[in-house]
Amino acid sequence: MNNLVLELINKPRLGLEAENLTPCKLGDLTLEEIKQLKVYEGKWVRELGEYFSVSGVPGDRITLVGDLSGIQRIGEGMVDGELVIEGNAGIYLGKGMTGGRITVKGDVSSWAGMDMSGGLILVEGDAGNYLGSGYRGSSVGMSGGEIRVDGCAGCNIGAGMCGGLIVVGGDAGEFTGYSMRKGEIRIEGVAGRGLGAEMSGGEIIACGGVKKMLPSFKREDGKVFRGDLTVKGGGVIRLR
Amino acid sequence: MKNLLLKNGFLYDPLNNILGEREDLCIVDGLISEGIRGEIKEIDCRDMVLMPSGVDIHTHFAGSAVNKARMMRPESFRGKKTPVPTTRDAGRNYSVMGYTHLNEPAVAPLNALHMHHEFNHTPNVDKTSLLLVGNNHQIMEYISEGEEEKTSAWLAYMISKTKTYGLKAVNPGGYIAWERGGNIESIDDLIPEYGIKPKQVIEALVRARGELKLPHPVHLHLNNIGRPGSWEAARETLALNLEMHVTHLQFSCYGGEGWGDMNSRAADLANEINQRDRVTVDVGQIIFGDTTTLTADSGFEHYLGELTHGRWCNMDIENEAGGGVVPYNYRRKNHVNAIQWACGLELALLVENPWQISLSTDHPNAGSFMDYPKIIAWLMDRKYRGRELGRCHKSAREKTTLESLDRELSLGEIAVLTRAGPAKRLGLDKSLAVGARADIAVYNLNPEESRGEVIEKAFRQAEYTLKNGVIVSRKGVVRDMDGETLYVNPPLIEDLRDDIKKRFMYYSINEANYGVGLEHIKRPREVKT
């Protein structure tokens, strides 16, 4: 299997827009062309080679090495192939991806898997806020695919979710599954307050319970709740 | 700057009764002239239509409420069309469609500075703005005390301080009532605290406008707008037969007791307009799709916010006005929205004199200005609007008279609706006569064309848009140029020093900081009153 290795040598001072870093966009280029790819740091146009050392063979797999927490939009619009990040990733990881697989060995920042409709994101560390949600202000979040986080996740994860699966190994912050319509969120740890607020469909499983259940959910039997009644919703929350 | 010779085009200049004459047009030094001289650029306009450039009499494109709408909906900036574009995009998109004059119809005096700064960043268009005065506490106080002179004087003071162009009343007294938990449903209701009627406010403002000799008549947003039964307030107001411009009348065309039995009374209102010659209106045509509503009618926005269960924001502008922002989605298959859509077209087709009605979508309340070409096509091609009608909820056919209307507007009438009419009402000189400023739109359209699709496409992108004789847009490629900001400076007719001192005890700023200096305006032009 071909493997292209990009190692961070210079940390950008501002957020670096790296929407080009997907196997589909780099697969057919030579190493020299990859080094000369245009990227934005803030408002300045720079070349990718100024930040990364490039080695290996371009193909359907990319390995990114280093602390990439300042690098935004990695794997945006990814269709297939594999992306491995040995370190942390910045905001908008895998934004709008439709297929393929992203593995992050460290933490991811907010908005990971935003608007995604397919593919898989695996995070071995923690995730930030708005995991698998929609664009800021949009009522429609992720519509398909799978996100698995081994650590904890921040607030508002799966907001406006319309399909797919989010699994969080640790605790989740407040307002998980806010206004979700379809799909499934599974939290192995404890969910914060406001769980499932304004959800109209879909299912949330909180294995470690919830800090405070919303009063607008109706207890069905035992630990199964249905709501959110403020929007006449038919979502299900299961507590274990 | 090269002088231009536009050859072989069909000229449409309703003001001078030129309708489709084939003539060459000479432009020398930014003015239309008799002959051509100097360095010349020839443009072949064979099979094209030449009109004065467009004038939008009612479009919210700059100011603090518009900016709130932008902030409130970050997601709307993704994709091609946003309901509330940035200042630069607004100016550029208008010039692509052949428009070069915009009228911002609602600015509270305190927010005028913000609006002027946004004006400076809106390229390719000239700008005018109207001051919100229908809920101003000082004006209400004067009217309730019967101080006619002082009312005019205070209006003159505010206009000259803020460098605006005219007067706008939004739901006169309605905001004051809503602030206190009430509502105004007709022009004979009492405004709480002041004990006067909206009718008196309208009459006082119209009188003051005459006294100050403002170029644009009072621009009126009616009481009780947007609700079933709103047509009654509209009829009463139109029946006053005052010199005024009633804006987005479509929102006041609804009969019935509730949303369920709502129907269209556009025919009655059009009939009312046809009997009077002093009142003009603009349509406020609905465009289906997602938009952001923003108006100084806070009560209505609160109502709409409750209805949609979505985002809502309210602004209170101390002593002067209010405002609200609510995102809204007009849907074809919705009973109410379908009737609203039909109402606007009914109005445009039933008002007989095209000089009395202008085209607008009350951008962005009923839809984006980018959809004007669609409305033009609906008005000019009966089959084209029939197809859209067929896709709507059945109420649009059953509760309105639109289906029975056969009228198709001519290109000359469209030229009145979109440029000559609003320009005349705003007191602007827009024509193709010798000596006029060369603000011209050239559309790639055969005057004989009757197919809606072709008409829509032609109006969507002007072949050339000229401003002061300079080509600012050529087939969608735009070149930025600063437009002028027009303002009036009515003289202060009475000494208000004591009243100003007293009123500014209730403002959070002091009088020295009130208003806008000319140094804030990029290209100011004073219009003599």
Tab-separated table of N, CA and C in Angstrom, chain B residues 360-504:
chain	number	residue	atom	x	y	z
B	360	SER	N	-41.048	45.303	-5.824
B	360	SER	CA	-40.123	45.099	-4.709
B	360	SER	C	-40.400	43.739	-4.110
B	361	THR	N	-39.411	43.210	-3.409
B	361	THR	CA	-39.669	42.028	-2.595
B	361	THR	C	-39.484	42.403	-1.136
B	362	ASP	N	-39.421	43.719	-0.873
B	362	ASP	CA	-39.116	44.157	0.481
B	362	ASP	C	-37.856	43.417	0.940
B	363	HIS	N	-36.906	43.327	0.033
B	363	HIS	CA	-35.682	42.554	0.299
B	363	HIS	C	-35.149	42.828	1.699
B	364	PRO	N	-34.848	41.837	2.539
B	364	PRO	CA	-34.987	40.403	2.289
B	364	PRO	C	-36.257	39.790	2.907
B	365	ASN	N	-37.247	40.620	3.248
B	365	ASN	CA	-38.388	40.087	3.992
B	365	ASN	C	-39.228	39.079	3.231
B	366	ALA	N	-39.542	39.389	1.981
B	366	ALA	CA	-40.378	38.457	1.231
B	366	ALA	C	-39.543	37.607	0.293
B	367	GLY	N	-38.319	38.004	0.080
B	367	GLY	CA	-37.433	37.263	-0.803
B	367	GLY	C	-36.266	38.149	-1.178
B	368	SER	N	-35.302	37.553	-1.845
B	368	SER	CA	-34.108	38.317	-2.185
B	368	SER	C	-34.336	39.157	-3.432
B	369	PHE	N	-33.683	40.318	-3.491
B	369	PHE	CA	-33.775	41.148	-4.707
B	369	PHE	C	-33.258	40.409	-5.936
B	370	MET	N	-32.464	39.380	-5.695
B	370	MET	CA	-31.901	38.629	-6.823
B	370	MET	C	-32.999	37.950	-7.637
B	371	ASP	N	-34.207	37.872	-7.112
B	371	ASP	CA	-35.286	37.197	-7.820
B	371	ASP	C	-36.229	38.156	-8.551
B	372	TYR	N	-35.872	39.427	-8.635
B	372	TYR	CA	-36.707	40.359	-9.415
B	372	TYR	C	-36.962	39.854	-10.840
B	373	PRO	N	-35.940	39.306	-11.509
B	373	PRO	CA	-36.192	38.832	-12.887
B	373	PRO	C	-37.321	37.804	-12.954
B	374	LYS	N	-37.401	36.980	-11.927
B	374	LYS	CA	-38.473	35.980	-11.876
B	374	LYS	C	-39.830	36.675	-11.843
B	375	ILE	N	-39.955	37.699	-10.999
B	375	ILE	CA	-41.235	38.398	-10.878
B	375	ILE	C	-41.579	39.084	-12.195
B	376	ILE	N	-40.575	39.701	-12.817
B	376	ILE	CA	-40.810	40.359	-14.099
B	376	ILE	C	-41.344	39.341	-15.105
B	377	ALA	N	-40.731	38.148	-15.116
B	377	ALA	CA	-41.176	37.118	-16.056
B	377	ALA	C	-42.600	36.670	-15.737
B	378	TRP	N	-42.926	36.532	-14.455
B	378	TRP	CA	-44.295	36.141	-14.081
B	378	TRP	C	-45.304	37.180	-14.553
B	379	LEU	N	-44.927	38.458	-14.444
B	379	LEU	CA	-45.862	39.517	-14.824
B	379	LEU	C	-46.004	39.627	-16.332
B	380	MET	N	-44.958	39.252	-17.072
B	380	MET	CA	-44.992	39.439	-18.517
B	380	MET	C	-45.507	38.217	-19.265
B	381	ASP	N	-45.488	37.056	-18.614
B	381	ASP	CA	-45.903	35.835	-19.309
B	381	ASP	C	-46.925	35.086	-18.459
B	382	ARG	N	-48.144	35.042	-18.964
B	382	ARG	CA	-49.233	34.436	-18.204
B	382	ARG	C	-49.010	32.943	-17.979
B	383	LYS	N	-48.487	32.276	-19.029
B	383	LYS	CA	-48.267	30.829	-18.914
B	383	LYS	C	-47.195	30.528	-17.875
B	384	TYR	N	-46.191	31.386	-17.866
B	384	TYR	CA	-45.066	31.177	-16.951
B	384	TYR	C	-45.544	31.257	-15.495
B	385	ARG	N	-46.386	32.237	-15.202
B	385	ARG	CA	-46.877	32.313	-13.816
B	385	ARG	C	-47.915	31.234	-13.553
B	386	GLY	N	-48.625	30.820	-14.630
B	386	GLY	CA	-49.578	29.716	-14.482
B	386	GLY	C	-48.881	28.439	-14.035
B	387	ARG	N	-47.686	28.220	-14.583
B	387	ARG	CA	-46.935	27.022	-14.198
B	387	ARG	C	-46.541	27.067	-12.737
B	388	GLU	N	-46.087	28.248	-12.294
B	388	GLU	CA	-45.712	28.390	-10.884
B	388	GLU	C	-46.952	28.229	-9.999
B	389	LEU	N	-48.065	28.801	-10.470
B	389	LEU	CA	-49.321	28.691	-9.717
B	389	LEU	C	-49.736	27.237	-9.573
B	390	GLY	N	-49.515	26.460	-10.647
B	390	GLY	CA	-49.872	25.044	-10.608
B	390	GLY	C	-49.078	24.262	-9.572
B	391	ARG	N	-47.877	24.751	-9.270
B	391	ARG	CA	-47.029	24.036	-8.310
B	391	ARG	C	-47.349	24.425	-6.862
B	392	CYS	N	-48.148	25.481	-6.701
B	392	CYS	CA	-48.441	25.968	-5.343
B	392	CYS	C	-49.574	25.173	-4.696
B	393	HIS	N	-49.744	25.401	-3.422
B	393	HIS	CA	-50.884	24.874	-2.674
B	393	HIS	C	-52.177	25.343	-3.330
B	394	LYS	N	-53.216	24.535	-3.262
B	394	LYS	CA	-54.444	24.844	-3.999
B	394	LYS	C	-55.108	26.151	-3.542
B	395	SER	N	-54.784	26.593	-2.321
B	395	SER	CA	-55.356	27.858	-1.845
B	395	SER	C	-55.000	29.025	-2.757
B	396	ALA	N	-53.821	28.964	-3.375
B	396	ALA	CA	-53.416	30.057	-4.251
B	396	ALA	C	-54.381	30.190	-5.426
B	397	ARG	N	-55.037	29.096	-5.801
B	397	ARG	CA	-56.011	29.163	-6.887
B	397	ARG	C	-57.412	29.438	-6.365
B	398	GLU	N	-57.711	28.866	-5.189
B	398	GLU	CA	-59.092	28.942	-4.700
B	398	GLU	C	-59.396	30.221	-3.935
B	399	LYS	N	-58.401	30.753	-3.226
B	399	LYS	CA	-58.677	31.895	-2.343
B	399	LYS	C	-58.225	33.222	-2.939
B	400	THR	N	-57.753	33.206	-4.175
B	400	THR	CA	-57.335	34.456	-4.800
B	400	THR	C	-57.905	34.510	-6.215
B	401	THR	N	-57.756	35.659	-6.852
B	401	THR	CA	-58.280	35.797	-8.215
B	401	THR	C	-57.188	35.650	-9.263
B	402	LEU	N	-56.003	35.247	-8.814
B	402	LEU	CA	-54.861	35.249	-9.739
B	402	LEU	C	-55.108	34.423	-10.990
B	403	GLU	N	-55.765	33.272	-10.825
B	403	GLU	CA	-55.935	32.372	-11.971
B	403	GLU	C	-56.758	33.016	-13.078
B	404	SER	N	-57.676	33.923	-12.677
B	404	SER	CA	-58.555	34.520	-13.681
B	404	SER	C	-57.929	35.745	-14.357
B	405	LEU	N	-56.747	36.149	-13.914
B	405	LEU	CA	-56.164	37.374	-14.478
B	405	LEU	C	-55.358	37.057	-15.734
B	406	ASP	N	-55.744	37.704	-16.833
B	406	ASP	CA	-55.085	37.433	-18.102
B	406	ASP	C	-54.045	38.483	-18.450
B	407	ARG	N	-54.011	39.559	-17.674
B	407	ARG	CA	-53.158	40.680	-18.064
B	407	ARG	C	-51.691	40.255	-18.113
B	408	GLU	N	-51.024	40.702	-19.144
B	408	GLU	CA	-49.570	40.535	-19.223
B	408	GLU	C	-48.981	41.920	-19.380
B	409	LEU	N	-48.021	42.257	-18.530
B	409	LEU	CA	-47.458	43.599	-18.609
B	409	LEU	C	-46.525	43.696	-19.815
B	410	SER	N	-46.499	44.872	-20.411
B	410	SER	CA	-45.595	45.092	-21.541
B	410	SER	C	-44.223	45.493	-21.008
B	411	LEU	N	-43.244	45.498	-21.894
B	411	LEU	CA	-41.898	45.878	-21.486
B	411	LEU	C	-41.875	47.335	-21.004
B	412	GLY	N	-42.687	48.160	-21.636
B	412	GLY	CA	-42.766	49.563	-21.211
B	412	GLY	C	-43.285	49.675	-19.794
B	413	GLU	N	-44.302	48.870	-19.469
B	413	GLU	CA	-44.857	48.909	-18.117
B	413	GLU	C	-43.847	48.391	-17.093
B	414	ILE	N	-43.085	47.364	-17.495
B	414	ILE	CA	-42.040	46.867	-16.600
B	414	ILE	C	-40.996	47.960	-16.351
B	415	ALA	N	-40.693	48.716	-17.403
B	415	ALA	CA	-39.736	49.814	-17.239
B	415	ALA	C	-40.261	50.844	-16.248
B	416	VAL	N	-41.578	51.036	-16.210
B	416	VAL	CA	-42.148	51.962	-15.221
B	416	VAL	C	-42.041	51.354	-13.821
B	417	LEU	N	-42.421	50.080	-13.707
B	417	LEU	CA	-42.442	49.420	-12.395
B	417	LEU	C	-41.065	49.344	-11.749
B	418	THR	N	-40.029	49.162	-12.561
B	418	THR	CA	-38.708	48.906	-11.994
B	418	THR	C	-37.779	50.113	-12.016
B	419	ARG	N	-38.077	51.144	-12.800
B	419	ARG	CA	-37.169	52.294	-12.802
B	419	ARG	C	-37.878	53.642	-12.829
B	420	ALA	N	-38.693	53.881	-13.865
B	420	ALA	CA	-39.255	55.222	-14.004
B	420	ALA	C	-40.172	55.579	-12.837
B	421	GLY	N	-41.033	54.633	-12.450
B	421	GLY	CA	-41.981	54.902	-11.373
B	421	GLY	C	-41.298	55.205	-10.052
B	422	PRO	N	-40.487	54.252	-9.550
B	422	PRO	CA	-39.799	54.531	-8.289
B	422	PRO	C	-38.893	55.752	-8.350
B	423	ALA	N	-38.260	55.984	-9.508
B	423	ALA	CA	-37.388	57.161	-9.609
B	423	ALA	C	-38.203	58.428	-9.462
B	424	LYS	N	-39.364	58.457	-10.098
B	424	LYS	CA	-40.206	59.646	-10.008
B	424	LYS	C	-40.658	59.859	-8.560
B	425	ARG	N	-41.010	58.757	-7.909
B	425	ARG	CA	-41.500	58.864	-6.548
B	425	ARG	C	-40.404	59.289	-5.580
B	426	LEU	N	-39.165	58.924	-5.907
B	426	LEU	CA	-38.049	59.325	-5.049
B	426	LEU	C	-37.513	60.700	-5.439
B	427	GLY	N	-38.077	61.275	-6.493
B	427	GLY	CA	-37.608	62.593	-6.918
B	427	GLY	C	-36.265	62.551	-7.599
B	428	LEU	N	-35.975	61.441	-8.296
B	428	LEU	CA	-34.695	61.330	-8.983
B	428	LEU	C	-34.906	61.584	-10.464
B	429	ASP	N	-33.837	61.962	-11.128
B	429	ASP	CA	-33.920	62.162	-12.558
B	429	ASP	C	-33.331	60.947	-13.239
B	430	LYS	N	-34.201	60.056	-13.710
B	430	LYS	CA	-33.718	58.879	-14.430
B	430	LYS	C	-34.410	58.847	-15.767
B	431	SER	N	-33.715	59.204	-16.812
B	431	SER	CA	-34.328	59.107	-18.128
B	431	SER	C	-33.232	58.969	-19.162
B	432	LEU	N	-33.645	58.837	-20.400
B	432	LEU	CA	-32.672	58.737	-21.487
B	432	LEU	C	-32.651	60.035	-22.286
B	433	ALA	N	-33.204	61.096	-21.700
B	433	ALA	CA	-33.256	62.363	-22.422
B	433	ALA	C	-31.869	62.999	-22.467
B	434	VAL	N	-31.675	63.865	-23.425
B	434	VAL	CA	-30.393	64.558	-23.555
B	434	VAL	C	-30.138	65.402	-22.307
B	435	GLY	N	-28.960	65.254	-21.752
B	435	GLY	CA	-28.615	66.008	-20.553
B	435	GLY	C	-28.739	65.197	-19.283
B	436	ALA	N	-29.443	64.056	-19.344
B	436	ALA	CA	-29.588	63.229	-18.136
B	436	ALA	C	-28.290	62.476	-17.882
B	437	ARG	N	-28.092	62.089	-16.633
B	437	ARG	CA	-26.908	61.304	-16.300
B	437	ARG	C	-27.010	59.928	-16.945
B	438	ALA	N	-25.900	59.452	-17.491
B	438	ALA	CA	-25.956	58.186	-18.228
B	438	ALA	C	-25.935	57.003	-17.278
B	439	ASP	N	-27.046	56.785	-16.580
B	439	ASP	CA	-27.242	55.561	-15.798
B	439	ASP	C	-28.157	54.672	-16.627
B	440	ILE	N	-27.580	53.705	-17.283
B	440	ILE	CA	-28.331	52.945	-18.285
B	440	ILE	C	-28.125	51.450	-18.081
B	441	ALA	N	-29.191	50.700	-18.312
B	441	ALA	CA	-29.078	49.243	-18.305
B	441	ALA	C	-29.391	48.736	-19.705
B	442	VAL	N	-28.561	47.841	-20.204
B	442	VAL	CA	-28.768	47.253	-21.530
B	442	VAL	C	-29.040	45.768	-21.332
B	443	TYR	N	-30.212	45.333	-21.779
B	443	TYR	CA	-30.560	43.919	-21.620
B	443	TYR	C	-30.567	43.235	-22.971
B	444	ASN	N	-30.057	42.033	-23.026
B	444	ASN	CA	-30.040	41.274	-24.267
B	444	ASN	C	-31.402	40.619	-24.452
B	445	LEU	N	-32.355	41.410	-24.939
B	445	LEU	CA	-33.734	40.946	-24.994
B	445	LEU	C	-34.408	41.567	-26.207
B	446	ASN	N	-35.075	40.742	-26.974
B	446	ASN	CA	-35.850	41.247	-28.093
B	446	ASN	C	-37.178	41.778	-27.550
B	447	PRO	N	-37.582	43.003	-27.891
B	447	PRO	CA	-38.827	43.552	-27.322
B	447	PRO	C	-40.050	42.712	-27.645
B	448	GLU	N	-39.963	41.881	-28.685
B	448	GLU	CA	-41.114	41.052	-29.045
B	448	GLU	C	-41.197	39.789	-28.196
B	449	GLU	N	-40.167	39.542	-27.437
B	449	GLU	CA	-40.070	38.268	-26.707
B	449	GLU	C	-41.220	38.104	-25.728
B	450	SER	N	-41.799	36.907	-25.709
B	450	SER	CA	-42.904	36.712	-24.776
B	450	SER	C	-42.688	35.508	-23.865
B	451	ARG	N	-41.617	34.756	-24.072
B	451	ARG	CA	-41.405	33.573	-23.232
B	451	ARG	C	-40.783	33.962	-21.894
B	452	GLY	N	-41.404	33.538	-20.826
B	452	GLY	CA	-40.955	33.911	-19.488
B	452	GLY	C	-39.517	33.529	-19.195
B	453	GLU	N	-39.123	32.334	-19.614
B	453	GLU	CA	-37.765	31.863	-19.312
B	453	GLU	C	-36.730	32.811	-19.897
B	454	VAL	N	-36.979	33.241	-21.138
B	454	VAL	CA	-36.017	34.099	-21.817
B	454	VAL	C	-35.966	35.468	-21.146
B	455	ILE	N	-37.152	35.969	-20.784
B	455	ILE	CA	-37.220	37.275	-20.132
B	455	ILE	C	-36.465	37.231	-18.806
B	456	GLU	N	-36.710	36.157	-18.047
B	456	GLU	CA	-36.044	36.035	-16.751
B	456	GLU	C	-34.529	36.028	-16.920
B	457	LYS	N	-34.065	35.272	-17.898
B	457	LYS	CA	-32.628	35.160	-18.112
B	457	LYS	C	-32.020	36.505	-18.510
B	458	ALA	N	-32.750	37.228	-19.358
B	458	ALA	CA	-32.226	38.520	-19.815
B	458	ALA	C	-32.113	39.513	-18.665
B	459	PHE	N	-33.118	39.541	-17.796
B	459	PHE	CA	-33.094	40.518	-16.702
B	459	PHE	C	-32.153	40.104	-15.575
B	460	ARG	N	-31.819	38.815	-15.529
B	460	ARG	CA	-30.940	38.340	-14.470
B	460	ARG	C	-29.529	38.924	-14.625
B	461	GLN	N	-29.135	39.105	-15.877
B	461	GLN	CA	-27.787	39.603	-16.109
B	461	GLN	C	-27.829	40.641	-17.217
B	462	ALA	N	-27.671	41.888	-16.839
B	462	ALA	CA	-27.669	42.934	-17.865
B	462	ALA	C	-26.433	42.773	-18.730
B	463	GLU	N	-26.617	43.059	-20.005
B	463	GLU	CA	-25.475	42.989	-20.919
B	463	GLU	C	-24.452	44.067	-20.512
B	464	TYR	N	-24.961	45.261	-20.290
B	464	TYR	CA	-24.124	46.354	-19.781
B	464	TYR	C	-24.907	47.094	-18.709
B	465	THR	N	-24.245	47.480	-17.640
B	465	THR	CA	-24.832	48.444	-16.724
B	465	THR	C	-23.910	49.645	-16.699
B	466	LEU	N	-24.461	50.795	-17.021
B	466	LEU	CA	-23.658	52.007	-17.038
B	466	LEU	C	-24.016	52.885	-15.857
B	467	LYS	N	-23.006	53.408	-15.219
B	467	LYS	CA	-23.263	54.364	-14.154
B	467	LYS	C	-22.399	55.587	-14.413
B	468	ASN	N	-23.004	56.734	-14.502
B	468	ASN	CA	-22.309	57.970	-14.876
B	468	ASN	C	-21.490	57.764	-16.155
B	469	GLY	N	-22.013	56.972	-17.080
B	469	GLY	CA	-21.309	56.762	-18.336
B	469	GLY	C	-20.156	55.790	-18.263
B	470	VAL	N	-19.984	55.134	-17.118
B	470	VAL	CA	-18.910	54.150	-16.985
B	470	VAL	C	-19.547	52.765	-16.933
B	471	ILE	N	-18.958	51.817	-17.637
B	471	ILE	CA	-19.509	50.458	-17.607
B	471	ILE	C	-19.110	49.815	-16.282
B	472	VAL	N	-20.081	49.568	-15.406
B	472	VAL	CA	-19.755	48.949	-14.121
B	472	VAL	C	-19.997	47.450	-14.139
B	473	SER	N	-20.845	46.993	-15.060
B	473	SER	CA	-21.067	45.552	-15.145
B	473	SER	C	-21.242	45.171	-16.602
B	474	ARG	N	-20.524	44.149	-17.011
B	474	ARG	CA	-20.621	43.662	-18.390
B	474	ARG	C	-20.829	42.165	-18.299
B	475	LYS	N	-22.026	41.700	-18.557
B	475	LYS	CA	-22.354	40.270	-18.507
B	475	LYS	C	-21.913	39.637	-17.197
B	476	GLY	N	-22.168	40.301	-16.110
B	476	GLY	CA	-21.847	39.705	-14.814
B	476	GLY	C	-20.440	39.990	-14.324
B	477	VAL	N	-19.594	40.576	-15.151
B	477	VAL	CA	-18.259	40.950	-14.671
B	477	VAL	C	-18.328	42.390	-14.168
B	478	VAL	N	-18.020	42.544	-12.903
B	478	VAL	CA	-18.300	43.822	-12.250
B	478	VAL	C	-17.008	44.586	-11.993
B	479	ARG	N	-17.102	45.885	-12.152
B	479	ARG	CA	-15.978	46.725	-11.771
B	479	ARG	C	-16.491	47.666	-10.689
B	480	ASP	N	-15.789	47.762	-9.595
B	480	ASP	CA	-16.304	48.526	-8.455
B	480	ASP	C	-16.064	50.020	-8.635
B	481	MET	N	-17.087	50.765	-8.268
B	481	MET	CA	-16.999	52.220	-8.362
B	481	MET	C	-17.887	52.775	-7.258
B	482	ASP	N	-17.471	53.862	-6.646
B	482	ASP	CA	-18.264	54.397	-5.541
B	482	ASP	C	-19.495	55.126	-6.044
B	483	GLY	N	-20.609	54.878	-5.385
B	483	GLY	CA	-21.822	55.613	-5.711
B	483	GLY	C	-21.979	56.788	-4.759
B	484	GLU	N	-22.973	57.604	-5.035
B	484	GLU	CA	-23.195	58.771	-4.192
B	484	GLU	C	-24.212	58.457	-3.104
B	485	THR	N	-24.142	59.203	-2.032
B	485	THR	CA	-25.177	59.140	-1.018
B	485	THR	C	-25.963	60.447	-1.076
B	486	LEU	N	-27.238	60.322	-1.389
B	486	LEU	CA	-28.076	61.515	-1.520
B	486	LEU	C	-28.719	61.828	-0.180
B	487	TYR	N	-28.757	63.116	0.166
B	487	TYR	CA	-29.417	63.490	1.411
B	487	TYR	C	-30.053	64.854	1.255
B	488	VAL	N	-30.962	65.150	2.126
B	488	VAL	CA	-31.572	66.479	2.100
B	488	VAL	C	-31.197	67.213	3.377
B	489	ASN	N	-31.284	68.491	3.329
B	489	ASN	CA	-30.891	69.295	4.483
B	489	ASN	C	-31.948	70.363	4.736
B	490	PRO	N	-33.110	69.941	5.235
B	490	PRO	CA	-34.180	70.925	5.425
B	490	PRO	C	-33.796	71.927	6.519
B	491	PRO	N	-34.173	73.182	6.330
B	491	PRO	CA	-33.799	74.194	7.331
B	491	PRO	C	-34.582	74.001	8.624
B	492	LEU	N	-33.957	74.317	9.724
B	492	LEU	CA	-34.633	74.262	11.022
B	492	LEU	C	-35.582	75.442	11.113
B	493	ILE	N	-36.901	75.138	11.244
B	493	ILE	CA	-37.832	76.263	11.195
B	493	ILE	C	-38.124	76.845	12.561
B	494	GLU	N	-37.712	76.199	13.603
B	494	GLU	CA	-38.033	76.763	14.918
B	494	GLU	C	-36.908	76.457	15.891
B	495	ASP	N	-36.791	77.250	16.891
B	495	ASP	CA	-35.750	77.029	17.885
B	495	ASP	C	-36.175	75.905	18.828
B	496	LEU	N	-35.434	74.806	18.802
B	496	LEU	CA	-35.824	73.653	19.624
B	496	LEU	C	-34.865	73.435	20.789
B	497	ARG	N	-34.025	74.415	21.062
B	497	ARG	CA	-32.929	74.158	21.994
B	497	ARG	C	-33.395	73.577	23.343
B	498	ASP	N	-34.468	74.144	23.880
B	498	ASP	CA	-34.937	73.657	25.188
B	498	ASP	C	-35.443	72.224	25.104
B	499	ASP	N	-36.196	71.953	24.022
B	499	ASP	CA	-36.749	70.608	23.866
B	499	ASP	C	-35.645	69.577	23.659
B	500	ILE	N	-34.638	69.961	22.879
B	500	ILE	CA	-33.526	69.041	22.634
B	500	ILE	C	-32.829	68.726	23.951
B	501	LYS	N	-32.617	69.763	24.744
B	501	LYS	CA	-31.951	69.569	26.029
B	501	LYS	C	-32.765	68.621	26.914
B	502	LYS	N	-34.073	68.816	26.905
B	502	LYS	CA	-34.939	67.979	27.731
B	502	LYS	C	-34.960	66.532	27.218
B	503	ARG	N	-35.092	66.368	25.906
B	503	ARG	CA	-35.196	65.026	25.341
B	503	ARG	C	-33.914	64.231	25.542
B	504	PHE	N	-32.786	64.924	25.457
B	504	PHE	CA	-31.531	64.182	25.568
B	504	PHE	C	-31.220	63.742	26.992
